Coordinates of C-alpha atoms in Angstrom, one line a residue:
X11 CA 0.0 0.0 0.0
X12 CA 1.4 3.5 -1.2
X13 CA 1.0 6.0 2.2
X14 CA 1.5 10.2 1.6
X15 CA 5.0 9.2 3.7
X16 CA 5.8 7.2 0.7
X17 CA 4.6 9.4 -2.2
X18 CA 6.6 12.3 -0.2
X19 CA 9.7 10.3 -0.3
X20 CA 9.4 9.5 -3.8
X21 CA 8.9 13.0 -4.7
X22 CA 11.8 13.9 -2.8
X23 CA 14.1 11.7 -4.8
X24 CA 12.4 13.0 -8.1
X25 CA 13.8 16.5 -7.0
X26 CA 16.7 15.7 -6.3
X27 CA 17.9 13.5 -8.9
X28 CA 16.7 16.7 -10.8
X29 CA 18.8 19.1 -9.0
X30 CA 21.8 16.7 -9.6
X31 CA 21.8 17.3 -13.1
X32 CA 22.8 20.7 -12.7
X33 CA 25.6 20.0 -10.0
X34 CA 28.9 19.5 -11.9
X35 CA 30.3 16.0 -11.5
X36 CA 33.8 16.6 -10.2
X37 CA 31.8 17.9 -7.1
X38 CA 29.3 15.0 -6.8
X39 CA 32.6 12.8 -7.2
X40 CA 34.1 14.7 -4.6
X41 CA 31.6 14.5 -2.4
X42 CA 30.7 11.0 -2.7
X43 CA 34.8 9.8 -2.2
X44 CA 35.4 12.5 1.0
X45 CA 32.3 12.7 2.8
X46 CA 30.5 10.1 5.1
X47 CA 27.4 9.6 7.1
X48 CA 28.2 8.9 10.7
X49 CA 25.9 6.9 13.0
X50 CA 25.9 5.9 17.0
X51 CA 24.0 3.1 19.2
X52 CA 22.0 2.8 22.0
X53 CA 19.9 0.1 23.5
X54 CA 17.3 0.0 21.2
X55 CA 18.6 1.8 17.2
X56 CA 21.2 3.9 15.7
X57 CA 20.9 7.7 15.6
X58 CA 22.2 10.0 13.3
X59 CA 25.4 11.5 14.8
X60 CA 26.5 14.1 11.5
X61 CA 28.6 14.3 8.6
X62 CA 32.4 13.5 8.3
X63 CA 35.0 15.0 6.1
X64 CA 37.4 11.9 6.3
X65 CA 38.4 11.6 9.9
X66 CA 36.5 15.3 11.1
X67 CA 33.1 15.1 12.2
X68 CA 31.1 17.8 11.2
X69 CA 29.6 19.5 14.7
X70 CA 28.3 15.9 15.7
X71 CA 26.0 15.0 18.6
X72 CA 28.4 12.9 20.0
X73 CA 32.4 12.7 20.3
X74 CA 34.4 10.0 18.9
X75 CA 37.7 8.4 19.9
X76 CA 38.5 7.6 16.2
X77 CA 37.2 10.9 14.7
X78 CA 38.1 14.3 15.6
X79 CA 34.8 16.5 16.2
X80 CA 34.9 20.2 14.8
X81 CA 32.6 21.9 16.9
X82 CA 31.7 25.7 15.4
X83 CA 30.4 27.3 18.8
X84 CA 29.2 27.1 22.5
X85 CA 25.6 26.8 22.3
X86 CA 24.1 24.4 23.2
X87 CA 22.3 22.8 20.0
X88 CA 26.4 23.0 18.6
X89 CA 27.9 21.3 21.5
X90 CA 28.6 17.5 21.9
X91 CA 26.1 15.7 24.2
X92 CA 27.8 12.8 25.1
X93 CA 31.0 10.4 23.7
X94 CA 34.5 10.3 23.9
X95 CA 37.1 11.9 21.4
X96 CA 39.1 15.8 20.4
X97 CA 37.6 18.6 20.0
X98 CA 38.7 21.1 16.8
X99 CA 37.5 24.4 18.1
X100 CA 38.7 27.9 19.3
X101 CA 40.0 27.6 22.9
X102 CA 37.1 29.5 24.1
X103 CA 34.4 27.1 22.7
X104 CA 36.2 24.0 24.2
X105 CA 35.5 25.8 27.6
X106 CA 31.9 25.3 27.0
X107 CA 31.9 21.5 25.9
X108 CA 33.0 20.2 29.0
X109 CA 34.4 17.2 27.0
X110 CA 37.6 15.7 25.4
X111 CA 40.9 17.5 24.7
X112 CA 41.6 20.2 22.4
X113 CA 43.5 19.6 19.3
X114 CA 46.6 21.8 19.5
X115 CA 47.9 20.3 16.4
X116 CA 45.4 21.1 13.1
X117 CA 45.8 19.2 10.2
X118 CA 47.7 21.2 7.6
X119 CA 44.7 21.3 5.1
X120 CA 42.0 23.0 7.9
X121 CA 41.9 26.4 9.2
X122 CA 39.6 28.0 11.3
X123 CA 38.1 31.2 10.2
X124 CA 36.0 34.0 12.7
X125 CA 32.7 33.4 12.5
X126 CA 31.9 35.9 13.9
X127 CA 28.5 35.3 16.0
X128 CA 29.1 34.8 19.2
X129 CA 32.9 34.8 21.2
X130 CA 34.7 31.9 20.1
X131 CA 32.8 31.0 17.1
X132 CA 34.5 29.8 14.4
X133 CA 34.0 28.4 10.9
X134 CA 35.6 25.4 9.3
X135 CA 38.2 25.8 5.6
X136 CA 39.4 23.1 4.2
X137 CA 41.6 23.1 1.3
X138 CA 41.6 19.4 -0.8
X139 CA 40.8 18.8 -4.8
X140 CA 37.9 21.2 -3.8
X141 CA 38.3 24.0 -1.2
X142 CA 35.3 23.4 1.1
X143 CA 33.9 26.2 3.7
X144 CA 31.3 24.8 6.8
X145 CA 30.4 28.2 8.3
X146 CA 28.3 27.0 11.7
X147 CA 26.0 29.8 12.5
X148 CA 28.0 33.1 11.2
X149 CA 27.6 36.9 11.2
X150 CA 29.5 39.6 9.2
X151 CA 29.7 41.9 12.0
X152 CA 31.7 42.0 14.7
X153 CA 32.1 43.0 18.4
X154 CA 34.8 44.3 20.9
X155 CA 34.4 40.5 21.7
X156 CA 34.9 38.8 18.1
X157 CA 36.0 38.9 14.6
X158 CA 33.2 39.2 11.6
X159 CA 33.3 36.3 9.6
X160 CA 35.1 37.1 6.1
X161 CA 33.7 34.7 2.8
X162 CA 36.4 32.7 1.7
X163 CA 36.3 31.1 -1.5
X164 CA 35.0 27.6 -1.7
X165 CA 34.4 25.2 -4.2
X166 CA 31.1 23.9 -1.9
X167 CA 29.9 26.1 0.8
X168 CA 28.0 24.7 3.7
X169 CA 25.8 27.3 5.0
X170 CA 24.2 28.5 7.9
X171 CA 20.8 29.6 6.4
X172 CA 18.8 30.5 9.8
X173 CA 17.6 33.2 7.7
X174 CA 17.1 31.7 4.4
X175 CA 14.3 33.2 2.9
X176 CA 13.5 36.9 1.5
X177 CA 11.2 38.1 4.1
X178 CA 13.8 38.1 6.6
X179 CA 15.2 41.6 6.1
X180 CA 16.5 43.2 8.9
X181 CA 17.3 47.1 9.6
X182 CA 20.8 48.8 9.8
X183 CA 22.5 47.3 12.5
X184 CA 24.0 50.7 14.2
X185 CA 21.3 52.1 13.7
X186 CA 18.8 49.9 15.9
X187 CA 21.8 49.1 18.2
X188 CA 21.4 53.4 18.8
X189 CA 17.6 52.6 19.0
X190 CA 18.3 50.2 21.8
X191 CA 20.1 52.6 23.9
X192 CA 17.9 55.4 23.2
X193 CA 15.2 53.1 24.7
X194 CA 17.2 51.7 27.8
X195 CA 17.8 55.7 28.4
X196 CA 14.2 56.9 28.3
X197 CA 12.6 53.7 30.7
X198 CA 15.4 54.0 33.0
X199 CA 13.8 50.3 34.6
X200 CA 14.1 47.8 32.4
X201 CA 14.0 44.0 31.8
X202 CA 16.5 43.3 28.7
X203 CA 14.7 39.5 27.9
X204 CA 17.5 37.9 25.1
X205 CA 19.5 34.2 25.6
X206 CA 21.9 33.7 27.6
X207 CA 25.5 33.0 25.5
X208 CA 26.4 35.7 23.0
X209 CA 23.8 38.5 22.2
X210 CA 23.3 39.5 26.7
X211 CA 27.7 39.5 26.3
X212 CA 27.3 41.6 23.3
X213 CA 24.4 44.1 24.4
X214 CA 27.1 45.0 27.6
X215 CA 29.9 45.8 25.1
X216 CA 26.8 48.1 23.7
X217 CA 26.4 49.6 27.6
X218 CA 30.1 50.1 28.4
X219 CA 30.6 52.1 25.1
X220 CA 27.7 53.8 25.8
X221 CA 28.0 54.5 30.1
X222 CA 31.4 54.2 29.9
X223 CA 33.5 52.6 33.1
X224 CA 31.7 51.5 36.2
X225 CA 28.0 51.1 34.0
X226 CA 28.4 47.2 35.7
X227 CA 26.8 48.3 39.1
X228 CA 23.3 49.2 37.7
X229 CA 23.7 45.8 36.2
X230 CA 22.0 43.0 37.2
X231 CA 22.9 39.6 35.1
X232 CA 20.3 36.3 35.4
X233 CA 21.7 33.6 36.9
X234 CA 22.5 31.5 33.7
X235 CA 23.9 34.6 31.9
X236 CA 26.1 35.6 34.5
X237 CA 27.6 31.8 34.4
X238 CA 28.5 32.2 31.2
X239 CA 29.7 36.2 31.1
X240 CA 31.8 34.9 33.7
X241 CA 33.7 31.9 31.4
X242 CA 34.7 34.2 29.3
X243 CA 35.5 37.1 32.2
X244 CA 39.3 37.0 30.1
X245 CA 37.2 38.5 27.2
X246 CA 35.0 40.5 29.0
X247 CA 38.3 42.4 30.9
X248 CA 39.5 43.1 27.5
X249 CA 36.9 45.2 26.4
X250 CA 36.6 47.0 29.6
X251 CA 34.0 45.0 31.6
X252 CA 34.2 43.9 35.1
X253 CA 32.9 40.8 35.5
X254 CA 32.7 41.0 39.2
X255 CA 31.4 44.2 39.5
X256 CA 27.6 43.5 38.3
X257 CA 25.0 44.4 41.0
X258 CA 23.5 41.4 42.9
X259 CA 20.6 43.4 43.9
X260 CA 17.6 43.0 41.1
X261 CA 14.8 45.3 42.8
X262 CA 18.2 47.9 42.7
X263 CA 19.6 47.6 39.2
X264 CA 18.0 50.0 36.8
X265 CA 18.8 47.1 34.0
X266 CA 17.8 43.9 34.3
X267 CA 19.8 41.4 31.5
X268 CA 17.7 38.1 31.7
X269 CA 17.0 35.1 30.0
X270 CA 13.0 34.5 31.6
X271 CA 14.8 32.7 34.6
X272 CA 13.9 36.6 36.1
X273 CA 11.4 38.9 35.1
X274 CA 10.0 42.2 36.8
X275 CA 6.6 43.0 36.0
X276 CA 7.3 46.3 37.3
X277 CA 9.5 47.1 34.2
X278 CA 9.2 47.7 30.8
X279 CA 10.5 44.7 28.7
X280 CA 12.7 44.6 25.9
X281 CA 13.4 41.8 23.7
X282 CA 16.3 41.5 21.3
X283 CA 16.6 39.1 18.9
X284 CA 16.8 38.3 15.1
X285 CA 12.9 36.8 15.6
X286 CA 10.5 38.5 17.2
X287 CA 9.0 37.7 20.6
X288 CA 5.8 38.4 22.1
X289 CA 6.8 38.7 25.5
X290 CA 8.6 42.4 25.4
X291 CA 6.9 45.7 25.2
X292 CA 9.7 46.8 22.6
X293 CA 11.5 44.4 20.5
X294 CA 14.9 45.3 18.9
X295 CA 16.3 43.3 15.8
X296 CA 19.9 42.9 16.9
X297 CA 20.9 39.1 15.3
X298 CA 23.6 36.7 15.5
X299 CA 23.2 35.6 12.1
X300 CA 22.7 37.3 8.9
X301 CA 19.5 38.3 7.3
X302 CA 18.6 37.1 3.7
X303 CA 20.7 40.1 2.2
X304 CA 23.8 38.9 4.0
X305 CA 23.4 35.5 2.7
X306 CA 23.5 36.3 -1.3
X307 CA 26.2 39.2 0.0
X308 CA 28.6 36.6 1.3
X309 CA 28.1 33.7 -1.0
X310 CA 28.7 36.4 -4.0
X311 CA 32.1 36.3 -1.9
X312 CA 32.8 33.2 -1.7
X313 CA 31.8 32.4 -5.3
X314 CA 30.5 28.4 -4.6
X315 CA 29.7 25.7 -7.3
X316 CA 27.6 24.2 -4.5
X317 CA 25.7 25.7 -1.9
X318 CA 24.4 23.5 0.9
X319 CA 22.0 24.6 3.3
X320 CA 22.5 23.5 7.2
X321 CA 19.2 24.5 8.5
X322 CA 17.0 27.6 7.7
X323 CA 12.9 27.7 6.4
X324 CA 11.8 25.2 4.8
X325 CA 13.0 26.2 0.9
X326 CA 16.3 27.9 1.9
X327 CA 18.1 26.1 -0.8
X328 CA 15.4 27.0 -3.2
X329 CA 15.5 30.6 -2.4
X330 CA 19.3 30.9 -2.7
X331 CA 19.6 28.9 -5.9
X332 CA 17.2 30.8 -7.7
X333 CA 18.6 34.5 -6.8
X334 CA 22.0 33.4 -7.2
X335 CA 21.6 30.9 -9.8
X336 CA 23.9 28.6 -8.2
X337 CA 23.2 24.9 -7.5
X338 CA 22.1 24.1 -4.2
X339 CA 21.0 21.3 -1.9
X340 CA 19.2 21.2 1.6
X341 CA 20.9 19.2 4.2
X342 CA 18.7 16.5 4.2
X343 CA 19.2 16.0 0.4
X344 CA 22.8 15.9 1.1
X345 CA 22.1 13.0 3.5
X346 CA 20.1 11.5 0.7
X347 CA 23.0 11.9 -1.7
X348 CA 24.9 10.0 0.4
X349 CA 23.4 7.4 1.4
X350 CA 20.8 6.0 -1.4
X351 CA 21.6 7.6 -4.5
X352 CA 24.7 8.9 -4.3
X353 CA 26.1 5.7 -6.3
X354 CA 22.9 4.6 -8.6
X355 CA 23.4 8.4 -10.2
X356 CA 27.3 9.3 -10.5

């Protein structure tokens, strides 16, 4: 009996045996000979663990003692749950994962690249028969904190398409950041509602510039952001901010930098984030990844053959292979390409 499931499967192969034609085949070749599909146990199945380039895991969900595991950044849906192996990271990344050793010695063919993002990210170069660029989640800004990311060129681009559709368009970054300050300024009391690794690190590079020295006492820093502020104090000192200095009085601070862990109902809230959230009074689009604009801006750059999208809207491959008429696959086709059809078509 033919279910939907099945006619959606079999529709999926259609497209993608279609979009195959139009990927040249010294990069299906190249993919197919360098690339594997990595897999762990438990009790019951296998789970899907990532993709490898040779012996380099690909931001897996769990470490491996024969594989060394790139891992892009420290939050938490990047970081390896569980398993035994090396880490390829910045040093301030490995701080977060809690797990294996560093690899001090890179193979001569990788680099890591700013990623800009959040502190520590990086993204993954590799240079081989085709030059290869795995972002992570990237930005092309950067902070007192980190480095903007810079394209690279890349025969096959793995991208971070979070924002991979043409209605995500977001306004001059300087700009709101002035609009964020302006607001903080005119409420005097207020909850500042964002996560709790990069963007609340970020918005007190904003307040020091802005208050200048000492702005740390009418501070207050949830719980779970303070942790964090506080791995990367090193960092913070460098751009002038005390990391011990923060008030630990709440009903005292005039800003409140939380993650929902605390909330005053007494304040005005603002949200900042790249999506919009219904729980502020104000919401400022501040982002850690690029808009749509950014996206065509920087593969322009880095001038791919093959774009592949990590994870984005539904379509994000779509999108960016229309506008930039460049062949490109989601990562779940990849997977497909790997697995089922990569040696029935090439």
């Amino acid at each position: 009996m033919i279910t939907a499931n099945m006619l959606s499967v079999e529709r999926t192969i259609r497209e993608l045996k279609q979009k195959i034609k139009n990927i040249d085949l010294d990069v299906l070749r190249f993919l197919r000979d360098n690339f594997t599909i990595d897999y762990y146990p438990n009790d019951t199945c296998i789970h899907f663990n990532g993709i490898a380039y040779k012996n380099v895991l690909l931001e897996p969900q769990r470490l491996k003692m024969d594989f060394i595991s790139f891992v892009s950044h420290a939050h938490s849906d990047h970081l390896p749950t569980g398993g035994h192996g090396s880490i390829l990271s910045s040093e301030v990344t490995w701080r977060f994962s809690k797990r294996g050793p560093l690899i001090k010695d890179i193979p001569d063919n990788i680099e890591l690249l700013p990623a800009g993002h959040v502190p520590g990210a990086t993204m993954l170069y590799i240079e081989d028969e085709l030059n290869v660029l795995y972002t992570g989640d990237f930005s092309l800004h950067d902070t007192s904190l980190f480095m903007a990311a810079e394209p690279r060129k890349a025969d096959i681009v793995f991208l971070d398409a979070t924002y991979g559709a043409p209605d995500y368009t977001f306004p001059e970054r300087e700009e709101e950041k002035t609009r964020l300050l302006e607001a903080i300024d005119y409420f005097e009391r207020v909850n500042v509602l964002t996560y709790t690794f990069g963007k609340p690190q970020e918005i007190l590079t904003y307040l020091r510039e802005h208050y200048g020295k000492g702005f740390e006492e009418d501070v207050y820093l949830s719980r779970s952001i303070f942790k964090k502020t506080y791995i990367i104090g090193d960092l913070m000192r460098s751009a002038g901010i005390d990391v011990y200095s923060f008030s630990q009085n709440p009903k005292r601070a005039s800003i409140m930098i939380t993650n929902r862990a605390i909330l005053d109902p007494t304040r005005v809230t603002i949200t900042v984030s790249g999506f919009w959230r219904a729980e502020g009074d104000y919401h400022f689009y501040l982002s850690s990844h690029e808009d749509y604009n950014g996206l065509l801006e920087f593969l322009r750059k880095c001038e791919p053959r093959l774009i592949v999208t990590l994870w984005g809207p539904e379509g994000s491959e779509r999108n960016l292979s229309r506008d930039l008429e460049i062949p490109a696959l989601s990562f779940n086709e990849l997977i497909a390409l790997l697995t089922v059809l990569r040696y029935p078509l090439i």
